[in-house]
Tab-separated table of C-alpha atoms in Angstrom:
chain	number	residue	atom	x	y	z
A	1	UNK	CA	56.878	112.553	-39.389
A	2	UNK	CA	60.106	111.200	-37.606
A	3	UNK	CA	61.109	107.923	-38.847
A	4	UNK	CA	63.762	105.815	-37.578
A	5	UNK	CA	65.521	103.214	-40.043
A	6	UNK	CA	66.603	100.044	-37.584
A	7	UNK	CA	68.625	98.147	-39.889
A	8	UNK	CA	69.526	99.972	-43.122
A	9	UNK	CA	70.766	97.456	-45.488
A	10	UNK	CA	69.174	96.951	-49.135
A	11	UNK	CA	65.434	97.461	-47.991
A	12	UNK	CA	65.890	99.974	-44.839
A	13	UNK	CA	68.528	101.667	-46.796
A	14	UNK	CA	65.919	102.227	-49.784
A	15	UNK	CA	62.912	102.955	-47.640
A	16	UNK	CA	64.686	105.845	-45.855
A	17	UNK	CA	66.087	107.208	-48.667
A	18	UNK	CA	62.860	107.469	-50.576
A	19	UNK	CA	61.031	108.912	-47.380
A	20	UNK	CA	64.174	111.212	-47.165
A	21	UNK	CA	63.028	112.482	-50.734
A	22	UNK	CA	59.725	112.954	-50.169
A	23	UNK	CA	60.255	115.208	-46.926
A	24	UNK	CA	59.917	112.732	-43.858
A	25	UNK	CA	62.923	113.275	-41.476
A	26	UNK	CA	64.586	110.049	-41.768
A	27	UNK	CA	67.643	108.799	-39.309
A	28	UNK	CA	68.885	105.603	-40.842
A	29	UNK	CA	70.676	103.360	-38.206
A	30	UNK	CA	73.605	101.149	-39.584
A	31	UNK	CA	77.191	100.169	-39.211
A	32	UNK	CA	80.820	99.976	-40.897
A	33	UNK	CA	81.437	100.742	-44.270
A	34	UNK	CA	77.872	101.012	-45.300
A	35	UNK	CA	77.180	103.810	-42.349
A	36	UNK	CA	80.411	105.160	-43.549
A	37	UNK	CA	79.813	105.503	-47.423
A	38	UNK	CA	76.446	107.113	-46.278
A	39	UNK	CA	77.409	109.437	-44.039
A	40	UNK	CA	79.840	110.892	-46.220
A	41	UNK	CA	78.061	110.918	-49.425
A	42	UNK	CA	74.549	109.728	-48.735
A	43	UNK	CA	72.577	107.057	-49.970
A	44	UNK	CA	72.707	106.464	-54.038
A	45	UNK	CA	69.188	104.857	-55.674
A	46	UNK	CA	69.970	102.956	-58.690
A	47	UNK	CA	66.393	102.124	-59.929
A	48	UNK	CA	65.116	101.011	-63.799
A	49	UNK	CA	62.573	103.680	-62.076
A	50	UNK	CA	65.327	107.003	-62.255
A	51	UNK	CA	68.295	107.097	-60.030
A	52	UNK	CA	68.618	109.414	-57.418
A	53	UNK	CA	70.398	110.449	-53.593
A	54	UNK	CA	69.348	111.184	-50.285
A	55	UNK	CA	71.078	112.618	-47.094
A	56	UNK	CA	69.339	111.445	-44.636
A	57	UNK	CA	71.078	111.108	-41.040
A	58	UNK	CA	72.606	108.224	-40.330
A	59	UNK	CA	74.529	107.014	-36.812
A	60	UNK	CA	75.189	103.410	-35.468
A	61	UNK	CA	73.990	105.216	-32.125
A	62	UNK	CA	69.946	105.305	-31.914
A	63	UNK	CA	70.527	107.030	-28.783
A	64	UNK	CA	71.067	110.357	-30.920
A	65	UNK	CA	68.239	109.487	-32.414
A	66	UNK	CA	65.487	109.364	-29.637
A	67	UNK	CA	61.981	108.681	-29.730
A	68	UNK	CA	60.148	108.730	-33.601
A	69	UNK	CA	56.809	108.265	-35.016
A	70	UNK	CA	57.626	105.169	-36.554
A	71	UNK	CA	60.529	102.430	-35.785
A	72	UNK	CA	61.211	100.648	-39.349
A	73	UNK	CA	62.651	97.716	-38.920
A	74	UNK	CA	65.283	96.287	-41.409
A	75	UNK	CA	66.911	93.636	-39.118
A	76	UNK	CA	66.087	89.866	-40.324
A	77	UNK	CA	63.466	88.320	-38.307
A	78	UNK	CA	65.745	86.127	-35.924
A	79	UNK	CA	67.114	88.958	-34.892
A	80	UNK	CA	64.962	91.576	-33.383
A	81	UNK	CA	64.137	89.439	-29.857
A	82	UNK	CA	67.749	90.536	-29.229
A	83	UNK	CA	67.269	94.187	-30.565
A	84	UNK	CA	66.040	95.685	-27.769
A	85	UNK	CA	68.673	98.049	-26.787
A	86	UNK	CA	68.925	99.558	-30.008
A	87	UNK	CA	64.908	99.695	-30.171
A	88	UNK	CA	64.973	100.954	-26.771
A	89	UNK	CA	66.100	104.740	-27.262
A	90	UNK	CA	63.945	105.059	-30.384
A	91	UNK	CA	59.951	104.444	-28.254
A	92	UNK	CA	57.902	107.240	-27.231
A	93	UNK	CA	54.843	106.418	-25.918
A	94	UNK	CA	52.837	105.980	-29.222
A	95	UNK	CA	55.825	105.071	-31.534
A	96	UNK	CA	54.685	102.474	-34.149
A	97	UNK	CA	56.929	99.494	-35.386
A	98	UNK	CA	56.871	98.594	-38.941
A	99	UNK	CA	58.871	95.459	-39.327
A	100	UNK	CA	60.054	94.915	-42.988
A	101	UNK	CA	60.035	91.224	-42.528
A	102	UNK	CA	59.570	87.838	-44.732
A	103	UNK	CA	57.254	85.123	-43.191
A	104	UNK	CA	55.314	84.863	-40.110
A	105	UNK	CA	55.775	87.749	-38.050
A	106	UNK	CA	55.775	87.380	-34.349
A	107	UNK	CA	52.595	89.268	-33.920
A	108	UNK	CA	50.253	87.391	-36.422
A	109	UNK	CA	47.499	86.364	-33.711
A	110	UNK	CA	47.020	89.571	-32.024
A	111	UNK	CA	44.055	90.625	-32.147
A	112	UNK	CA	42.990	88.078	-34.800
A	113	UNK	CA	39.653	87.405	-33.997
A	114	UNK	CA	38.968	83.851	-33.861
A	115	UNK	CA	40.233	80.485	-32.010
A	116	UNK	CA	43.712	81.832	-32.076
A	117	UNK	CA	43.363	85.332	-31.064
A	118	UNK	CA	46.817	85.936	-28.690
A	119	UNK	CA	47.961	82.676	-29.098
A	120	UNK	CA	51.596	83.199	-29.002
A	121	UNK	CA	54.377	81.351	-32.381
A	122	UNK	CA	56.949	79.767	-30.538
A	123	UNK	CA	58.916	80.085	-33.413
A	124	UNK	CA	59.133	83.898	-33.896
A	125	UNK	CA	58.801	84.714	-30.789
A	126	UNK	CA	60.159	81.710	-28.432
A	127	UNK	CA	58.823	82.231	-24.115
A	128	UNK	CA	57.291	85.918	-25.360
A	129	UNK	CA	61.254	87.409	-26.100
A	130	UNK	CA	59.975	89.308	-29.494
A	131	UNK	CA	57.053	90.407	-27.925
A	132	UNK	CA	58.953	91.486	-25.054
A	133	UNK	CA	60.817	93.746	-27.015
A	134	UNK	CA	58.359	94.454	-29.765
A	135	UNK	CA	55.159	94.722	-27.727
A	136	UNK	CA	52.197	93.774	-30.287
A	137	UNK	CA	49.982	96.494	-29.687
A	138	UNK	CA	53.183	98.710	-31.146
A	139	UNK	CA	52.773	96.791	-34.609
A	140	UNK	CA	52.022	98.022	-37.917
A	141	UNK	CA	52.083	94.960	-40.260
A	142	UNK	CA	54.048	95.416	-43.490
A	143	UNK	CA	54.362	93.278	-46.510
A	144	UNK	CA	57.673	94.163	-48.602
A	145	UNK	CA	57.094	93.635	-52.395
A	146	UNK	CA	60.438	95.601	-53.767
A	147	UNK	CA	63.719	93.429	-54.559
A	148	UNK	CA	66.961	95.238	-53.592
A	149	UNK	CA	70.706	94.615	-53.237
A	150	UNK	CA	73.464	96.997	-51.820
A	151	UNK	CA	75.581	96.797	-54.479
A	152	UNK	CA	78.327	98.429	-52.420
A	153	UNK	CA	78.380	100.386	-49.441
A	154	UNK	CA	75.879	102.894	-49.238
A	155	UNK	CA	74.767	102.139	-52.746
A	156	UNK	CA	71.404	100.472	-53.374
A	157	UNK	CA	70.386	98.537	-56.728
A	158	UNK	CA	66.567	98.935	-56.826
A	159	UNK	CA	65.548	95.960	-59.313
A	160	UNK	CA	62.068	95.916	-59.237
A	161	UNK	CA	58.704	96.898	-56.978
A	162	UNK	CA	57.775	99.497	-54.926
A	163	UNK	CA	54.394	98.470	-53.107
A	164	UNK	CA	54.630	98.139	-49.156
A	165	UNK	CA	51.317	96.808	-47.954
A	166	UNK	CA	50.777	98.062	-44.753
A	167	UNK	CA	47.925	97.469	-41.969
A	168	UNK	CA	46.777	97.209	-38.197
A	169	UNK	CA	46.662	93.405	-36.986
A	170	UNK	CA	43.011	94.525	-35.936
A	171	UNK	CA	42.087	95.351	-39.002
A	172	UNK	CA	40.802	99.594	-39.005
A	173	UNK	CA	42.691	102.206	-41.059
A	174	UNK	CA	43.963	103.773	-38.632
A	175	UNK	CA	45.627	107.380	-38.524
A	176	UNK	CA	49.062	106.087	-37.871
A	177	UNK	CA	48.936	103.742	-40.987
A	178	UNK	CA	47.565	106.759	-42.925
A	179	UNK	CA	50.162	109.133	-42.322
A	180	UNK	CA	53.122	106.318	-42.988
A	181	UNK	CA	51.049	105.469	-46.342
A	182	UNK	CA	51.009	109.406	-46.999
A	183	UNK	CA	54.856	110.023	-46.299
A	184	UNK	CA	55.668	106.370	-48.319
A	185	UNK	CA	53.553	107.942	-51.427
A	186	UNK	CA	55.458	111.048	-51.480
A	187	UNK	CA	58.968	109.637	-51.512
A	188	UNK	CA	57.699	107.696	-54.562
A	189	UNK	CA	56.819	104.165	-53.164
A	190	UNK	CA	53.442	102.449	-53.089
A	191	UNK	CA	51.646	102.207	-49.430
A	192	UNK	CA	48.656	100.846	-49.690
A	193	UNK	CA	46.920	100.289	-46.143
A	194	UNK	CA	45.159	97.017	-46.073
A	195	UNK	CA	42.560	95.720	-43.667
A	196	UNK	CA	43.222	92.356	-44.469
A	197	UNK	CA	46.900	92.293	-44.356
A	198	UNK	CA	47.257	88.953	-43.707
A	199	UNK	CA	45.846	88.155	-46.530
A	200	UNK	CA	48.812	89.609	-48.094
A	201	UNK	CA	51.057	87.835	-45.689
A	202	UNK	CA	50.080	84.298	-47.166
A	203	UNK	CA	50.650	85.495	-50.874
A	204	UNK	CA	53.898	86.793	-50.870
A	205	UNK	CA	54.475	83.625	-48.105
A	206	UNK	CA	53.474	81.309	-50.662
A	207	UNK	CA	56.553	81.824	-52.510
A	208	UNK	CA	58.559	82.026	-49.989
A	209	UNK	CA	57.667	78.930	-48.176
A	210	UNK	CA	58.786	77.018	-51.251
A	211	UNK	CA	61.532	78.647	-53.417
A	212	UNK	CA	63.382	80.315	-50.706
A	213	UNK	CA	64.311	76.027	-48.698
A	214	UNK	CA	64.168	74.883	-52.276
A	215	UNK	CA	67.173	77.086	-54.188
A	216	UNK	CA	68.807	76.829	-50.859
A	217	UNK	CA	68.808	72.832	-51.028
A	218	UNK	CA	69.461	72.957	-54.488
A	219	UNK	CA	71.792	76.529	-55.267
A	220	UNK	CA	68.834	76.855	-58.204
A	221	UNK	CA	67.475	80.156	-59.485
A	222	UNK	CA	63.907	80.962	-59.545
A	223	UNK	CA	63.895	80.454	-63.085
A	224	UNK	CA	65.796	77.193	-62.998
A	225	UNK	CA	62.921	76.082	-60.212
A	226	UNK	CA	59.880	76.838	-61.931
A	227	UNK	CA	61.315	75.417	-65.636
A	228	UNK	CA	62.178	71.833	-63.862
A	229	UNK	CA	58.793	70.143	-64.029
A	230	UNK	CA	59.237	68.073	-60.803
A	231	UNK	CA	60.217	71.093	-58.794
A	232	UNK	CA	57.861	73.034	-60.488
A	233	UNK	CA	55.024	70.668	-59.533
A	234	UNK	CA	56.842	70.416	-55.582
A	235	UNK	CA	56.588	74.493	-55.757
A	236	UNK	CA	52.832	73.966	-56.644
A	237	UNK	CA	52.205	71.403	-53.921
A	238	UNK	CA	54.451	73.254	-51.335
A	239	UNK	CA	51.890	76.449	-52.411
A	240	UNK	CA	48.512	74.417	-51.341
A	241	UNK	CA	49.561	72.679	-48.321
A	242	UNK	CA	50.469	76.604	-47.503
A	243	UNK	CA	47.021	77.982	-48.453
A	244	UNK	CA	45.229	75.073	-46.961
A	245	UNK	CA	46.787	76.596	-43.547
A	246	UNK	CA	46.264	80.022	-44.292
A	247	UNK	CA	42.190	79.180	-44.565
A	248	UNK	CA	42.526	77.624	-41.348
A	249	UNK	CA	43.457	80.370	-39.613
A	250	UNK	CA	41.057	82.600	-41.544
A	251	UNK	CA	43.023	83.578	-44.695
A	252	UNK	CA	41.808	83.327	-48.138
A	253	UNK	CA	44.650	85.051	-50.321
A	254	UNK	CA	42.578	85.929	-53.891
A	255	UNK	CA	45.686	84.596	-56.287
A	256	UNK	CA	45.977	81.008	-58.080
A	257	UNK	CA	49.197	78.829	-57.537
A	258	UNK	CA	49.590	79.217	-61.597
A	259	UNK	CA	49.360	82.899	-61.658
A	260	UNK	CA	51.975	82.982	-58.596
A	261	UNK	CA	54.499	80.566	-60.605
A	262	UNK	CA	54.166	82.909	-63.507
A	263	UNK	CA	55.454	85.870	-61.396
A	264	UNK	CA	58.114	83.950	-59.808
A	265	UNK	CA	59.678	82.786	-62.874
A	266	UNK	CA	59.095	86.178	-64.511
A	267	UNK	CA	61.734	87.273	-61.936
A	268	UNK	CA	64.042	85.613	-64.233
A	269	UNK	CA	67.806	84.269	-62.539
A	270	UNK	CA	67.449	85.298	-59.173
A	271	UNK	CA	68.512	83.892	-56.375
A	272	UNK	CA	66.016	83.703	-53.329
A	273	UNK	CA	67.490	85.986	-50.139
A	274	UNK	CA	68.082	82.577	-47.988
A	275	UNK	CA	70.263	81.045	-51.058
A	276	UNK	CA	72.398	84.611	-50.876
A	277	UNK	CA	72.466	83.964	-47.143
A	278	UNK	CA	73.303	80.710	-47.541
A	279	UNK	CA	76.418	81.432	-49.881
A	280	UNK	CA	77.581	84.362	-47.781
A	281	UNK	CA	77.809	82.361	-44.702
A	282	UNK	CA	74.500	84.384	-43.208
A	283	UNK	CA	71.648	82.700	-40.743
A	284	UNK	CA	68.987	81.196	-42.432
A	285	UNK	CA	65.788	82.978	-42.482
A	286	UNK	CA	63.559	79.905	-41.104
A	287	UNK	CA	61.919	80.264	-37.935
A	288	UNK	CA	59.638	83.082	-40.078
A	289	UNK	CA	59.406	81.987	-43.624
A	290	UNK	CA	59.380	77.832	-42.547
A	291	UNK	CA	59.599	76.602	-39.425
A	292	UNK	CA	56.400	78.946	-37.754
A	293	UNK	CA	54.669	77.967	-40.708
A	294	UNK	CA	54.953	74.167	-39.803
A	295	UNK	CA	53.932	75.417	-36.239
A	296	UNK	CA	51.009	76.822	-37.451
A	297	UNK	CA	50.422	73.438	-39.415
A	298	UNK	CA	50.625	71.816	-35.840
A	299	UNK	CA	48.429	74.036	-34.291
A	300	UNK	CA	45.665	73.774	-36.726
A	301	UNK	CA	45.660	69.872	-37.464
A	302	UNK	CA	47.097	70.224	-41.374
A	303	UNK	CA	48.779	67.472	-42.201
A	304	UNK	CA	51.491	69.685	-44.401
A	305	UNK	CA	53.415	66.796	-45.270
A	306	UNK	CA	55.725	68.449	-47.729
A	307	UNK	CA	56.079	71.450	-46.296
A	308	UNK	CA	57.487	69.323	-43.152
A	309	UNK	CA	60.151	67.541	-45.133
A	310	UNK	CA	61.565	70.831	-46.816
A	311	UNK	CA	61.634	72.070	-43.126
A	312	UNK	CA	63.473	69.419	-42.157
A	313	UNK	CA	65.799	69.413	-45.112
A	314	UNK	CA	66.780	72.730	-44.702
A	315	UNK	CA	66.852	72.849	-41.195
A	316	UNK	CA	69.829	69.805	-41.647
A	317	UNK	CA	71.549	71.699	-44.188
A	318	UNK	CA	71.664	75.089	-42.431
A	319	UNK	CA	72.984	72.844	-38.860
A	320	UNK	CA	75.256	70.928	-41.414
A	321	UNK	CA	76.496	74.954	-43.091
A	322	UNK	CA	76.561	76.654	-39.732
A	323	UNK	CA	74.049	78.973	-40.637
A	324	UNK	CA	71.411	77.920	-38.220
């Protein structure tokens, strides 16, 4: 299987490099000092799981790439609308694209059958650009579990997780979803193909949605969140308005707001990827993780009333940061 990395920072660099290991062949696409340190010694696992290095190839050129199996996509959300001439070069006529992505992705009513079926999320994918690009019948939904940092150039600090839920936005298990599963499993990663992915969506959305604005606002810790009782109890409410969408459009994640506090704050002092954005001077993940969740809110008649002011919050503080 031919794989093509698009984007191979903490995640994309760690996905490759275990496919690289377990026999896939893997061309990682990144850029500066990070393409450099790989190309001249490879990409370095550190992992509580064993440590370990891969050579995959690696170019800031997907031209000398050319068409793959499978496009993985490691670029943030906001920013694959304007991908296309790096995705370009990398489609053959049944190349899949796996985007690696928090939130809503742009392709979450295809083929969902229902009221909504096709019904396009302004937010992720504003006039049809995304889909333009990224045409939804290409897209293999993926649900990214692991937490990683590049801890410097072409070095990756694995610090926990290794399940990538994968699935069609129709539902079947389809061959193409086998076969990634199959190469993920061998280069040591969980892949479990899911015919309800979206179901999977909403649960690791759920924490998203409401630490991710929240330690943003407030430069708190996951930890620091969930042991404040009132933000604690603002996670909690932030979590049902959230589910109370998700059944509207079909979506009945089997997890309780409790059990997903306990996780979170089991992560210990960690700071959420849109607070590590936030103090690196980095957009702000929202048009996935927040504002198309509001959208969806609008579209469906939930009254979300909580979830609208964090929106709105953060959406002020990332105009006020320039990181909108």
């Amino acid at each position: 299987m031919k794989i093509a990395v698009l984007g191979a920072g903490a995640i994309g660099a760690f996905v490759g490099a275990a496919l690289h290991r377990g026999g896939a062949d893997v061309h990682l696409v990144a850029r500066g000092p990070h393409l450099q340190a790989i190309r001249e010694r490879g990409v370095s696992v550190l992992s509580p799981r064993g440590d370990f290095t891969a050579h995959p190839h690696a170019t800031d050129d997907p031209a000398e790439i050319g068409p793959v199996d499978v496009v993985f996509l490691g670029l943030k959300a906001h920013s694959y609308a304007s991908s296309g001439p790096l995705i370009e070069p990398l489609l053959g006529d049944h190349t899949a694209v796996v985007a690696g992505q928090n939130g809503i992705p742009w392709w979450y009513f295809h083929r969902l059958t229902g009221p909504y079926e096709g019904r396009r999320i302004e937010a992720v994918d504003p006039d049809g650009a995304t889909s333009k690009v990224l045409a939804p019948e290409r897209a293999v939904g993926c649900v990214v579990y692991p937490a990683t940092v590049i801890e410097s150039p072409g070095v990756i600090r694995h610090l926990e997780g290794t399940r990538f839920s994968i699935g069609e936005p129709g539902g079947e298990i389809s061959q193409r979803c086998t076969d990634l599963s199959d190469a993920m499993i061998a280069g040591g990663l969980k892949c479990p193909v899911e015919p309800n992915l979206r179901d999977d969506i909403w649960i690791k959305l759920m924490g998203n949605v409401a630490f991710n604005p929240i330690s943003a606002l407030t430069r708190a810790t996951m930890v620091d969140i969930c042991r404040h009782a009132p933000s604690r109890r603002l996670v909690a409410e932030l979590m049902e308005e959230t589910l109370d969408i998700a059944a509207r459009v079909g979506s009945t994640p089997d997890i309780s707001i409790e059990r997903r506090l306990r996780g979170a704050e089991g992560v210990g002092d960690h700071k959420t990827s849109m607070l590590q954005d936030l103090e690196a001077g980095k957009q702000l993940e929202l048009d996935a993780i927040v504002t198309a969740v509001v959208e969806m809110a609008d579209i469906t008649g939930a009254e979300a009333p909580r979830l609208r002011a964090i929106a709105a919050a953060t959406e002020l503080l990332a105009r006020s940061t320039g990181t909108d």
